[in-house]
Amino acid sequence: MHAPIRARETAGSAWRHYEKLFVPGGVEHALSFNGQAVAVLFFEEQSRIYREFLIRYSLPKTCLSAPQEITKAWLADTDALQGNHPQQGDALLEKIALQLLPNLGEFRQLDPRVLRAIEIMQAQPDRNFTAQELADSVCLSASRLSVLFAANMGLPLRRYRVWLRLRSIVGLISQGMSLTEAALMAGFSDSAHFSNSCRKLLGIKPSDVLRTDGSLRILLSTRL
């Protein structure tokens, strides 16, 4: 947030320093933060905001780039972060989105059935709800809920559930739990399952980001 980070695309390529860095989905890369604080925004490739971001800043889809037009003004809003409350995520991320994409337009209103499914998962992030269980709770078929969820949220239901568990595990570790204990409590089958999920979602291993000092915050938006 206050100093350059290092990044490279492949194991054999040279490290480069970036004040701001954009990593397209699917691009192989490695990052080095050197213990400093960083702010990372993840946009699902299927989402509207990801498409708008590419267009607004003329970003390449196949390599790392440094979007010069993006200012750091939005970083000031992260200083007041406390905890990982869902409503805080919506408010802060919408504010950041408007700073980065002033012409984004109206934020979507979720289908009430999708919103209800999200509320159920947020209330019990450690429970492995099946699509059918969630569908029954909102009076839909499992296939219809899956389609509706992806259309509203820009990502599959299963992937969203992993994000919720990841946020839950951060809070548990900050309370003093070991990685294995937190992984099991958050609903992962074991620490290896969590490690694999962390790599797939974040592109880095858990030990690179999980700390016991409560400094890591993961916020999700249900409206972007």
JSON list of C-alpha atoms in Angstrom, two decimals:
[
{"chain": "A", "resi": 1, "resn": "MET", "atom": "CA", "xyz": [0.00, 0.00, 0.00]},
{"chain": "A", "resi": 2, "resn": "HIS", "atom": "CA", "xyz": [2.89, 2.33, 0.70]},
{"chain": "A", "resi": 3, "resn": "ALA", "atom": "CA", "xyz": [5.79, 0.71, -1.18]},
{"chain": "A", "resi": 4, "resn": "PRO", "atom": "CA", "xyz": [6.27, -1.15, -4.46]},
{"chain": "A", "resi": 5, "resn": "ILE", "atom": "CA", "xyz": [5.66, -4.90, -4.67]},
{"chain": "A", "resi": 6, "resn": "ARG", "atom": "CA", "xyz": [7.62, -7.33, -6.79]},
{"chain": "A", "resi": 7, "resn": "ALA", "atom": "CA", "xyz": [6.07, -9.56, -9.42]},
{"chain": "A", "resi": 8, "resn": "ARG", "atom": "CA", "xyz": [7.06, -11.80, -12.30]},
{"chain": "A", "resi": 9, "resn": "GLU", "atom": "CA", "xyz": [5.12, -13.88, -14.80]},
{"chain": "A", "resi": 10, "resn": "THR", "atom": "CA", "xyz": [7.11, -17.12, -14.83]},
{"chain": "A", "resi": 11, "resn": "ALA", "atom": "CA", "xyz": [9.75, -18.78, -12.69]},
{"chain": "A", "resi": 12, "resn": "GLY", "atom": "CA", "xyz": [12.47, -17.90, -15.18]},
{"chain": "A", "resi": 13, "resn": "SER", "atom": "CA", "xyz": [11.54, -14.27, -15.76]},
{"chain": "A", "resi": 14, "resn": "ALA", "atom": "CA", "xyz": [13.02, -11.30, -13.92]},
{"chain": "A", "resi": 15, "resn": "TRP", "atom": "CA", "xyz": [11.31, -9.68, -10.95]},
{"chain": "A", "resi": 16, "resn": "ARG", "atom": "CA", "xyz": [9.84, -6.24, -11.60]},
{"chain": "A", "resi": 17, "resn": "HIS", "atom": "CA", "xyz": [8.67, -3.58, -9.17]},
{"chain": "A", "resi": 18, "resn": "TYR", "atom": "CA", "xyz": [5.13, -2.21, -9.34]},
{"chain": "A", "resi": 19, "resn": "GLU", "atom": "CA", "xyz": [3.36, 0.60, -7.55]},
{"chain": "A", "resi": 20, "resn": "LYS", "atom": "CA", "xyz": [0.08, -0.76, -8.98]},
{"chain": "A", "resi": 21, "resn": "LEU", "atom": "CA", "xyz": [-0.36, -4.12, -10.63]},
{"chain": "A", "resi": 22, "resn": "PHE", "atom": "CA", "xyz": [-3.11, -5.75, -12.67]},
{"chain": "A", "resi": 23, "resn": "VAL", "atom": "CA", "xyz": [-3.09, -9.53, -13.03]},
{"chain": "A", "resi": 24, "resn": "PRO", "atom": "CA", "xyz": [-5.58, -10.90, -15.59]},
{"chain": "A", "resi": 25, "resn": "GLY", "atom": "CA", "xyz": [-7.38, -14.11, -14.78]},
{"chain": "A", "resi": 26, "resn": "GLY", "atom": "CA", "xyz": [-5.45, -17.23, -15.76]},
{"chain": "A", "resi": 27, "resn": "VAL", "atom": "CA", "xyz": [-2.05, -15.52, -16.11]},
{"chain": "A", "resi": 28, "resn": "GLU", "atom": "CA", "xyz": [0.77, -17.37, -14.36]},
{"chain": "A", "resi": 29, "resn": "HIS", "atom": "CA", "xyz": [2.60, -15.12, -11.91]},
{"chain": "A", "resi": 30, "resn": "ALA", "atom": "CA", "xyz": [4.47, -14.86, -8.62]},
{"chain": "A", "resi": 31, "resn": "LEU", "atom": "CA", "xyz": [4.27, -12.01, -6.09]},
{"chain": "A", "resi": 32, "resn": "SER", "atom": "CA", "xyz": [6.57, -10.84, -3.31]},
{"chain": "A", "resi": 33, "resn": "PHE", "atom": "CA", "xyz": [5.24, -8.42, -0.68]},
{"chain": "A", "resi": 34, "resn": "ASN", "atom": "CA", "xyz": [8.32, -8.43, 1.60]},
{"chain": "A", "resi": 35, "resn": "GLY", "atom": "CA", "xyz": [6.15, -8.26, 4.70]},
{"chain": "A", "resi": 36, "resn": "GLN", "atom": "CA", "xyz": [4.51, -4.96, 3.80]},
{"chain": "A", "resi": 37, "resn": "ALA", "atom": "CA", "xyz": [0.80, -4.16, 3.82]},
{"chain": "A", "resi": 38, "resn": "VAL", "atom": "CA", "xyz": [-0.96, -4.62, 0.50]},
{"chain": "A", "resi": 39, "resn": "ALA", "atom": "CA", "xyz": [-4.50, -4.11, -0.75]},
{"chain": "A", "resi": 40, "resn": "VAL", "atom": "CA", "xyz": [-5.79, -6.61, -3.30]},
{"chain": "A", "resi": 41, "resn": "LEU", "atom": "CA", "xyz": [-9.05, -6.42, -5.25]},
{"chain": "A", "resi": 42, "resn": "PHE", "atom": "CA", "xyz": [-10.31, -9.66, -6.77]},
{"chain": "A", "resi": 43, "resn": "PHE", "atom": "CA", "xyz": [-12.81, -9.45, -9.62]},
{"chain": "A", "resi": 44, "resn": "GLU", "atom": "CA", "xyz": [-14.37, -12.66, -10.92]},
{"chain": "A", "resi": 45, "resn": "GLU", "atom": "CA", "xyz": [-13.79, -12.97, -14.66]},
{"chain": "A", "resi": 46, "resn": "GLN", "atom": "CA", "xyz": [-17.50, -13.51, -15.28]},
{"chain": "A", "resi": 47, "resn": "SER", "atom": "CA", "xyz": [-18.50, -10.32, -13.48]},
{"chain": "A", "resi": 48, "resn": "ARG", "atom": "CA", "xyz": [-19.60, -7.06, -15.07]},
{"chain": "A", "resi": 49, "resn": "ILE", "atom": "CA", "xyz": [-17.09, -5.03, -13.05]},
{"chain": "A", "resi": 50, "resn": "TYR", "atom": "CA", "xyz": [-14.18, -7.10, -14.40]},
{"chain": "A", "resi": 51, "resn": "ARG", "atom": "CA", "xyz": [-15.25, -6.44, -17.99]},
{"chain": "A", "resi": 52, "resn": "GLU", "atom": "CA", "xyz": [-15.75, -2.74, -17.30]},
{"chain": "A", "resi": 53, "resn": "PHE", "atom": "CA", "xyz": [-12.36, -2.52, -15.59]},
{"chain": "A", "resi": 54, "resn": "LEU", "atom": "CA", "xyz": [-10.57, -3.97, -18.63]},
{"chain": "A", "resi": 55, "resn": "ILE", "atom": "CA", "xyz": [-12.28, -1.51, -20.95]},
{"chain": "A", "resi": 56, "resn": "ARG", "atom": "CA", "xyz": [-11.92, 1.59, -18.75]},
{"chain": "A", "resi": 57, "resn": "TYR", "atom": "CA", "xyz": [-8.16, 1.19, -18.28]},
{"chain": "A", "resi": 58, "resn": "SER", "atom": "CA", "xyz": [-7.34, -0.54, -21.61]},
{"chain": "A", "resi": 59, "resn": "LEU", "atom": "CA", "xyz": [-5.77, -3.48, -19.82]},
{"chain": "A", "resi": 60, "resn": "PRO", "atom": "CA", "xyz": [-4.27, -6.53, -21.56]},
{"chain": "A", "resi": 61, "resn": "LYS", "atom": "CA", "xyz": [-5.78, -9.96, -20.88]},
{"chain": "A", "resi": 62, "resn": "THR", "atom": "CA", "xyz": [-2.63, -12.03, -21.34]},
{"chain": "A", "resi": 63, "resn": "CYS", "atom": "CA", "xyz": [0.12, -10.40, -19.26]},
{"chain": "A", "resi": 64, "resn": "LEU", "atom": "CA", "xyz": [0.84, -8.37, -16.13]},
{"chain": "A", "resi": 65, "resn": "SER", "atom": "CA", "xyz": [0.47, -4.62, -16.47]},
{"chain": "A", "resi": 66, "resn": "ALA", "atom": "CA", "xyz": [0.69, -1.42, -14.44]},
{"chain": "A", "resi": 67, "resn": "PRO", "atom": "CA", "xyz": [-2.46, 0.70, -14.95]},
{"chain": "A", "resi": 68, "resn": "GLN", "atom": "CA", "xyz": [-1.09, 4.24, -14.70]},
{"chain": "A", "resi": 69, "resn": "GLU", "atom": "CA", "xyz": [-4.44, 6.02, -14.59]},
{"chain": "A", "resi": 70, "resn": "ILE", "atom": "CA", "xyz": [-5.52, 4.39, -11.34]},
{"chain": "A", "resi": 71, "resn": "THR", "atom": "CA", "xyz": [-4.87, 6.59, -8.31]},
{"chain": "A", "resi": 72, "resn": "LYS", "atom": "CA", "xyz": [-4.33, 5.42, -4.75]},
{"chain": "A", "resi": 73, "resn": "ALA", "atom": "CA", "xyz": [-7.11, 7.60, -3.35]},
{"chain": "A", "resi": 74, "resn": "TRP", "atom": "CA", "xyz": [-9.31, 4.58, -2.64]},
{"chain": "A", "resi": 75, "resn": "LEU", "atom": "CA", "xyz": [-6.71, 3.12, -0.28]},
{"chain": "A", "resi": 76, "resn": "ALA", "atom": "CA", "xyz": [-7.59, 5.71, 2.37]},
{"chain": "A", "resi": 77, "resn": "ASP", "atom": "CA", "xyz": [-10.96, 4.01, 2.84]},
{"chain": "A", "resi": 78, "resn": "THR", "atom": "CA", "xyz": [-9.30, 0.77, 3.94]},
{"chain": "A", "resi": 79, "resn": "ASP", "atom": "CA", "xyz": [-7.72, 2.38, 7.00]},
{"chain": "A", "resi": 80, "resn": "ALA", "atom": "CA", "xyz": [-10.99, 2.23, 8.94]},
{"chain": "A", "resi": 81, "resn": "LEU", "atom": "CA", "xyz": [-11.55, -1.49, 8.39]},
{"chain": "A", "resi": 82, "resn": "GLN", "atom": "CA", "xyz": [-12.68, -3.39, 11.46]},
{"chain": "A", "resi": 83, "resn": "GLY", "atom": "CA", "xyz": [-13.46, -7.11, 11.16]},
{"chain": "A", "resi": 84, "resn": "ASN", "atom": "CA", "xyz": [-14.99, -8.83, 8.15]},
{"chain": "A", "resi": 85, "resn": "HIS", "atom": "CA", "xyz": [-18.67, -7.96, 8.48]},
{"chain": "A", "resi": 86, "resn": "PRO", "atom": "CA", "xyz": [-20.67, -8.59, 5.27]},
{"chain": "A", "resi": 87, "resn": "GLN", "atom": "CA", "xyz": [-22.38, -5.19, 5.30]},
{"chain": "A", "resi": 88, "resn": "GLN", "atom": "CA", "xyz": [-19.05, -3.44, 5.67]},
{"chain": "A", "resi": 89, "resn": "GLY", "atom": "CA", "xyz": [-17.84, -5.29, 2.59]},
{"chain": "A", "resi": 90, "resn": "ASP", "atom": "CA", "xyz": [-20.77, -4.09, 0.50]},
{"chain": "A", "resi": 91, "resn": "ALA", "atom": "CA", "xyz": [-20.42, -0.45, 1.58]},
{"chain": "A", "resi": 92, "resn": "LEU", "atom": "CA", "xyz": [-16.65, -0.20, 1.20]},
{"chain": "A", "resi": 93, "resn": "LEU", "atom": "CA", "xyz": [-16.34, -2.15, -2.04]},
{"chain": "A", "resi": 94, "resn": "GLU", "atom": "CA", "xyz": [-19.15, -0.20, -3.68]},
{"chain": "A", "resi": 95, "resn": "LYS", "atom": "CA", "xyz": [-17.41, 3.05, -2.71]},
{"chain": "A", "resi": 96, "resn": "ILE", "atom": "CA", "xyz": [-14.13, 1.79, -4.17]},
{"chain": "A", "resi": 97, "resn": "ALA", "atom": "CA", "xyz": [-15.87, 0.60, -7.33]},
{"chain": "A", "resi": 98, "resn": "LEU", "atom": "CA", "xyz": [-17.34, 4.05, -7.91]},
{"chain": "A", "resi": 99, "resn": "GLN", "atom": "CA", "xyz": [-13.92, 5.66, -7.49]},
{"chain": "A", "resi": 100, "resn": "LEU", "atom": "CA", "xyz": [-12.32, 3.29, -9.97]},
{"chain": "A", "resi": 101, "resn": "LEU", "atom": "CA", "xyz": [-15.28, 3.17, -12.37]},
{"chain": "A", "resi": 102, "resn": "PRO", "atom": "CA", "xyz": [-17.30, 6.40, -12.03]},
{"chain": "A", "resi": 103, "resn": "ASN", "atom": "CA", "xyz": [-19.57, 5.42, -14.93]},
{"chain": "A", "resi": 104, "resn": "LEU", "atom": "CA", "xyz": [-20.35, 1.95, -13.65]},
{"chain": "A", "resi": 105, "resn": "GLY", "atom": "CA", "xyz": [-24.00, 2.82, -13.18]},
{"chain": "A", "resi": 106, "resn": "GLU", "atom": "CA", "xyz": [-26.51, 1.36, -10.77]},
{"chain": "A", "resi": 107, "resn": "PHE", "atom": "CA", "xyz": [-25.46, -1.47, -8.50]},
{"chain": "A", "resi": 108, "resn": "ARG", "atom": "CA", "xyz": [-27.59, -4.52, -9.04]},
{"chain": "A", "resi": 109, "resn": "GLN", "atom": "CA", "xyz": [-30.35, -5.57, -6.70]},
{"chain": "A", "resi": 110, "resn": "LEU", "atom": "CA", "xyz": [-30.10, -9.27, -6.06]},
{"chain": "A", "resi": 111, "resn": "ASP", "atom": "CA", "xyz": [-32.96, -11.63, -6.68]},
{"chain": "A", "resi": 112, "resn": "PRO", "atom": "CA", "xyz": [-34.52, -12.17, -3.22]},
{"chain": "A", "resi": 113, "resn": "ARG", "atom": "CA", "xyz": [-34.05, -15.93, -3.53]},
{"chain": "A", "resi": 114, "resn": "VAL", "atom": "CA", "xyz": [-30.34, -15.54, -4.22]},
{"chain": "A", "resi": 115, "resn": "LEU", "atom": "CA", "xyz": [-30.03, -13.10, -1.33]},
{"chain": "A", "resi": 116, "resn": "ARG", "atom": "CA", "xyz": [-31.75, -15.60, 0.97]},
{"chain": "A", "resi": 117, "resn": "ALA", "atom": "CA", "xyz": [-29.37, -18.38, -0.10]},
{"chain": "A", "resi": 118, "resn": "ILE", "atom": "CA", "xyz": [-26.43, -16.08, 0.63]},
{"chain": "A", "resi": 119, "resn": "GLU", "atom": "CA", "xyz": [-27.79, -15.25, 4.08]},
{"chain": "A", "resi": 120, "resn": "ILE", "atom": "CA", "xyz": [-28.12, -18.96, 4.87]},
{"chain": "A", "resi": 121, "resn": "MET", "atom": "CA", "xyz": [-24.51, -19.66, 3.84]},
{"chain": "A", "resi": 122, "resn": "GLN", "atom": "CA", "xyz": [-23.18, -16.63, 5.70]},
{"chain": "A", "resi": 123, "resn": "ALA", "atom": "CA", "xyz": [-24.94, -17.75, 8.89]},
{"chain": "A", "resi": 124, "resn": "GLN", "atom": "CA", "xyz": [-23.22, -21.17, 8.76]},
{"chain": "A", "resi": 125, "resn": "PRO", "atom": "CA", "xyz": [-20.04, -20.92, 6.67]},
{"chain": "A", "resi": 126, "resn": "ASP", "atom": "CA", "xyz": [-18.76, -24.21, 8.11]},
{"chain": "A", "resi": 127, "resn": "ARG", "atom": "CA", "xyz": [-21.77, -26.21, 6.92]},
{"chain": "A", "resi": 128, "resn": "ASN", "atom": "CA", "xyz": [-21.49, -27.93, 3.57]},
{"chain": "A", "resi": 129, "resn": "PHE", "atom": "CA", "xyz": [-24.90, -27.03, 2.17]},
{"chain": "A", "resi": 130, "resn": "THR", "atom": "CA", "xyz": [-25.78, -28.89, -1.00]},
{"chain": "A", "resi": 131, "resn": "ALA", "atom": "CA", "xyz": [-27.28, -26.97, -3.89]},
{"chain": "A", "resi": 132, "resn": "GLN", "atom": "CA", "xyz": [-30.48, -28.93, -3.31]},
{"chain": "A", "resi": 133, "resn": "GLU", "atom": "CA", "xyz": [-30.69, -27.89, 0.35]},
{"chain": "A", "resi": 134, "resn": "LEU", "atom": "CA", "xyz": [-30.28, -24.24, -0.55]},
{"chain": "A", "resi": 135, "resn": "ALA", "atom": "CA", "xyz": [-32.72, -24.58, -3.43]},
{"chain": "A", "resi": 136, "resn": "ASP", "atom": "CA", "xyz": [-35.33, -26.16, -1.15]},
{"chain": "A", "resi": 137, "resn": "SER", "atom": "CA", "xyz": [-34.98, -23.26, 1.28]},
{"chain": "A", "resi": 138, "resn": "VAL", "atom": "CA", "xyz": [-35.94, -20.77, -1.45]},
{"chain": "A", "resi": 139, "resn": "CYS", "atom": "CA", "xyz": [-38.46, -22.97, -3.29]},
{"chain": "A", "resi": 140, "resn": "LEU", "atom": "CA", "xyz": [-36.42, -23.49, -6.46]},
{"chain": "A", "resi": 141, "resn": "SER", "atom": "CA", "xyz": [-34.89, -26.47, -8.21]},
{"chain": "A", "resi": 142, "resn": "ALA", "atom": "CA", "xyz": [-31.16, -26.93, -7.70]},
{"chain": "A", "resi": 143, "resn": "SER", "atom": "CA", "xyz": [-30.43, -26.27, -11.37]},
{"chain": "A", "resi": 144, "resn": "ARG", "atom": "CA", "xyz": [-32.52, -23.09, -11.41]},
{"chain": "A", "resi": 145, "resn": "LEU", "atom": "CA", "xyz": [-30.84, -21.73, -8.27]},
{"chain": "A", "resi": 146, "resn": "SER", "atom": "CA", "xyz": [-27.39, -22.45, -9.73]},
{"chain": "A", "resi": 147, "resn": "VAL", "atom": "CA", "xyz": [-28.23, -20.55, -12.91]},
{"chain": "A", "resi": 148, "resn": "LEU", "atom": "CA", "xyz": [-29.85, -17.68, -11.02]},
{"chain": "A", "resi": 149, "resn": "PHE", "atom": "CA", "xyz": [-26.96, -17.43, -8.56]},
{"chain": "A", "resi": 150, "resn": "ALA", "atom": "CA", "xyz": [-24.32, -17.26, -11.30]},
{"chain": "A", "resi": 151, "resn": "ALA", "atom": "CA", "xyz": [-26.34, -14.66, -13.21]},
{"chain": "A", "resi": 152, "resn": "ASN", "atom": "CA", "xyz": [-26.75, -12.48, -10.12]},
{"chain": "A", "resi": 153, "resn": "MET", "atom": "CA", "xyz": [-23.34, -12.91, -8.52]},
{"chain": "A", "resi": 154, "resn": "GLY", "atom": "CA", "xyz": [-21.03, -13.42, -11.49]},
{"chain": "A", "resi": 155, "resn": "LEU", "atom": "CA", "xyz": [-19.57, -16.63, -10.03]},
{"chain": "A", "resi": 156, "resn": "PRO", "atom": "CA", "xyz": [-20.78, -20.16, -9.27]},
{"chain": "A", "resi": 157, "resn": "LEU", "atom": "CA", "xyz": [-22.47, -20.88, -5.97]},
{"chain": "A", "resi": 158, "resn": "ARG", "atom": "CA", "xyz": [-19.75, -23.34, -4.95]},
{"chain": "A", "resi": 159, "resn": "ARG", "atom": "CA", "xyz": [-17.00, -20.79, -5.54]},
{"chain": "A", "resi": 160, "resn": "TYR", "atom": "CA", "xyz": [-18.81, -18.17, -3.47]},
{"chain": "A", "resi": 161, "resn": "ARG", "atom": "CA", "xyz": [-19.08, -20.66, -0.61]},
{"chain": "A", "resi": 162, "resn": "VAL", "atom": "CA", "xyz": [-15.30, -21.17, -0.67]},
{"chain": "A", "resi": 163, "resn": "TRP", "atom": "CA", "xyz": [-14.84, -17.39, -0.40]},
{"chain": "A", "resi": 164, "resn": "LEU", "atom": "CA", "xyz": [-17.08, -17.39, 2.68]},
{"chain": "A", "resi": 165, "resn": "ARG", "atom": "CA", "xyz": [-15.05, -20.17, 4.26]},
{"chain": "A", "resi": 166, "resn": "LEU", "atom": "CA", "xyz": [-11.81, -18.38, 3.51]},
{"chain": "A", "resi": 167, "resn": "ARG", "atom": "CA", "xyz": [-13.09, -15.28, 5.24]},
{"chain": "A", "resi": 168, "resn": "SER", "atom": "CA", "xyz": [-14.19, -17.40, 8.20]},
{"chain": "A", "resi": 169, "resn": "ILE", "atom": "CA", "xyz": [-10.81, -19.10, 8.54]},
{"chain": "A", "resi": 170, "resn": "VAL", "atom": "CA", "xyz": [-9.02, -15.74, 8.68]},
{"chain": "A", "resi": 171, "resn": "GLY", "atom": "CA", "xyz": [-11.10, -14.75, 11.68]},
{"chain": "A", "resi": 172, "resn": "LEU", "atom": "CA", "xyz": [-10.50, -18.07, 13.44]},
{"chain": "A", "resi": 173, "resn": "ILE", "atom": "CA", "xyz": [-6.73, -17.89, 12.97]},
{"chain": "A", "resi": 174, "resn": "SER", "atom": "CA", "xyz": [-6.68, -14.32, 14.28]},
{"chain": "A", "resi": 175, "resn": "GLN", "atom": "CA", "xyz": [-8.32, -15.69, 17.45]},
{"chain": "A", "resi": 176, "resn": "GLY", "atom": "CA", "xyz": [-5.39, -18.04, 18.02]},
{"chain": "A", "resi": 177, "resn": "MET", "atom": "CA", "xyz": [-6.43, -21.26, 16.28]},
{"chain": "A", "resi": 178, "resn": "SER", "atom": "CA", "xyz": [-3.91, -23.31, 14.35]},
{"chain": "A", "resi": 179, "resn": "LEU", "atom": "CA", "xyz": [-4.29, -23.60, 10.59]},
{"chain": "A", "resi": 180, "resn": "THR", "atom": "CA", "xyz": [-5.57, -27.17, 10.89]},
{"chain": "A", "resi": 181, "resn": "GLU", "atom": "CA", "xyz": [-8.08, -26.30, 13.62]},
{"chain": "A", "resi": 182, "resn": "ALA", "atom": "CA", "xyz": [-9.36, -23.27, 11.72]},
{"chain": "A", "resi": 183, "resn": "ALA", "atom": "CA", "xyz": [-9.62, -25.20, 8.46]},
{"chain": "A", "resi": 184, "resn": "LEU", "atom": "CA", "xyz": [-11.78, -27.88, 10.07]},
{"chain": "A", "resi": 185, "resn": "MET", "atom": "CA", "xyz": [-13.90, -25.34, 11.94]},
{"chain": "A", "resi": 186, "resn": "ALA", "atom": "CA", "xyz": [-14.52, -23.37, 8.74]},
{"chain": "A", "resi": 187, "resn": "GLY", "atom": "CA", "xyz": [-15.76, -26.45, 6.91]},
{"chain": "A", "resi": 188, "resn": "PHE", "atom": "CA", "xyz": [-12.69, -27.63, 5.01]},
{"chain": "A", "resi": 189, "resn": "SER", "atom": "CA", "xyz": [-12.02, -31.38, 5.18]},
{"chain": "A", "resi": 190, "resn": "ASP", "atom": "CA", "xyz": [-8.40, -30.77, 6.26]},
{"chain": "A", "resi": 191, "resn": "SER", "atom": "CA", "xyz": [-5.60, -28.20, 6.01]},
{"chain": "A", "resi": 192, "resn": "ALA", "atom": "CA", "xyz": [-4.54, -29.55, 2.60]},
{"chain": "A", "resi": 193, "resn": "HIS", "atom": "CA", "xyz": [-8.06, -28.93, 1.27]},
{"chain": "A", "resi": 194, "resn": "PHE", "atom": "CA", "xyz": [-7.86, -25.37, 2.53]},
{"chain": "A", "resi": 195, "resn": "SER", "atom": "CA", "xyz": [-4.36, -24.84, 1.12]},
{"chain": "A", "resi": 196, "resn": "ASN", "atom": "CA", "xyz": [-5.49, -25.99, -2.32]},
{"chain": "A", "resi": 197, "resn": "SER", "atom": "CA", "xyz": [-8.54, -23.72, -2.20]},
{"chain": "A", "resi": 198, "resn": "CYS", "atom": "CA", "xyz": [-6.39, -20.78, -1.12]},
{"chain": "A", "resi": 199, "resn": "ARG", "atom": "CA", "xyz": [-4.00, -21.32, -4.02]},
{"chain": "A", "resi": 200, "resn": "LYS", "atom": "CA", "xyz": [-6.85, -21.58, -6.52]},
{"chain": "A", "resi": 201, "resn": "LEU", "atom": "CA", "xyz": [-8.62, -18.44, -5.32]},
{"chain": "A", "resi": 202, "resn": "LEU", "atom": "CA", "xyz": [-5.70, -16.21, -4.31]},
{"chain": "A", "resi": 203, "resn": "GLY", "atom": "CA", "xyz": [-2.79, -17.66, -6.27]},
{"chain": "A", "resi": 204, "resn": "ILE", "atom": "CA", "xyz": [-0.62, -17.91, -3.14]},
{"chain": "A", "resi": 205, "resn": "LYS", "atom": "CA", "xyz": [-0.11, -20.35, -0.29]},
{"chain": "A", "resi": 206, "resn": "PRO", "atom": "CA", "xyz": [-1.86, -19.70, 3.05]},
{"chain": "A", "resi": 207, "resn": "SER", "atom": "CA", "xyz": [1.35, -18.98, 4.97]},
{"chain": "A", "resi": 208, "resn": "ASP", "atom": "CA", "xyz": [1.96, -16.00, 2.67]},
{"chain": "A", "resi": 209, "resn": "VAL", "atom": "CA", "xyz": [-1.18, -14.22, 3.78]},
{"chain": "A", "resi": 210, "resn": "LEU", "atom": "CA", "xyz": [-2.51, -15.68, 7.03]},
{"chain": "A", "resi": 211, "resn": "ARG", "atom": "CA", "xyz": [-1.27, -13.90, 10.13]},
{"chain": "A", "resi": 212, "resn": "THR", "atom": "CA", "xyz": [-2.25, -14.05, 13.78]},
{"chain": "A", "resi": 213, "resn": "ASP", "atom": "CA", "xyz": [-2.19, -10.29, 14.37]},
{"chain": "A", "resi": 214, "resn": "GLY", "atom": "CA", "xyz": [-5.60, -9.70, 12.80]},
{"chain": "A", "resi": 215, "resn": "SER", "atom": "CA", "xyz": [-4.15, -7.55, 10.02]},
{"chain": "A", "resi": 216, "resn": "LEU", "atom": "CA", "xyz": [-5.74, -9.52, 7.18]},
{"chain": "A", "resi": 217, "resn": "ARG", "atom": "CA", "xyz": [-9.25, -8.54, 6.13]},
{"chain": "A", "resi": 218, "resn": "ILE", "atom": "CA", "xyz": [-11.37, -10.30, 3.51]},
{"chain": "A", "resi": 219, "resn": "LEU", "atom": "CA", "xyz": [-14.50, -8.45, 2.42]},
{"chain": "A", "resi": 220, "resn": "LEU", "atom": "CA", "xyz": [-17.08, -9.70, -0.07]},
{"chain": "A", "resi": 221, "resn": "SER", "atom": "CA", "xyz": [-19.70, -7.76, -2.00]},
{"chain": "A", "resi": 222, "resn": "THR", "atom": "CA", "xyz": [-23.09, -9.15, -2.95]},
{"chain": "A", "resi": 223, "resn": "ARG", "atom": "CA", "xyz": [-23.94, -6.24, -5.23]},
{"chain": "A", "resi": 224, "resn": "LEU", "atom": "CA", "xyz": [-21.03, -5.58, -7.61]}
]
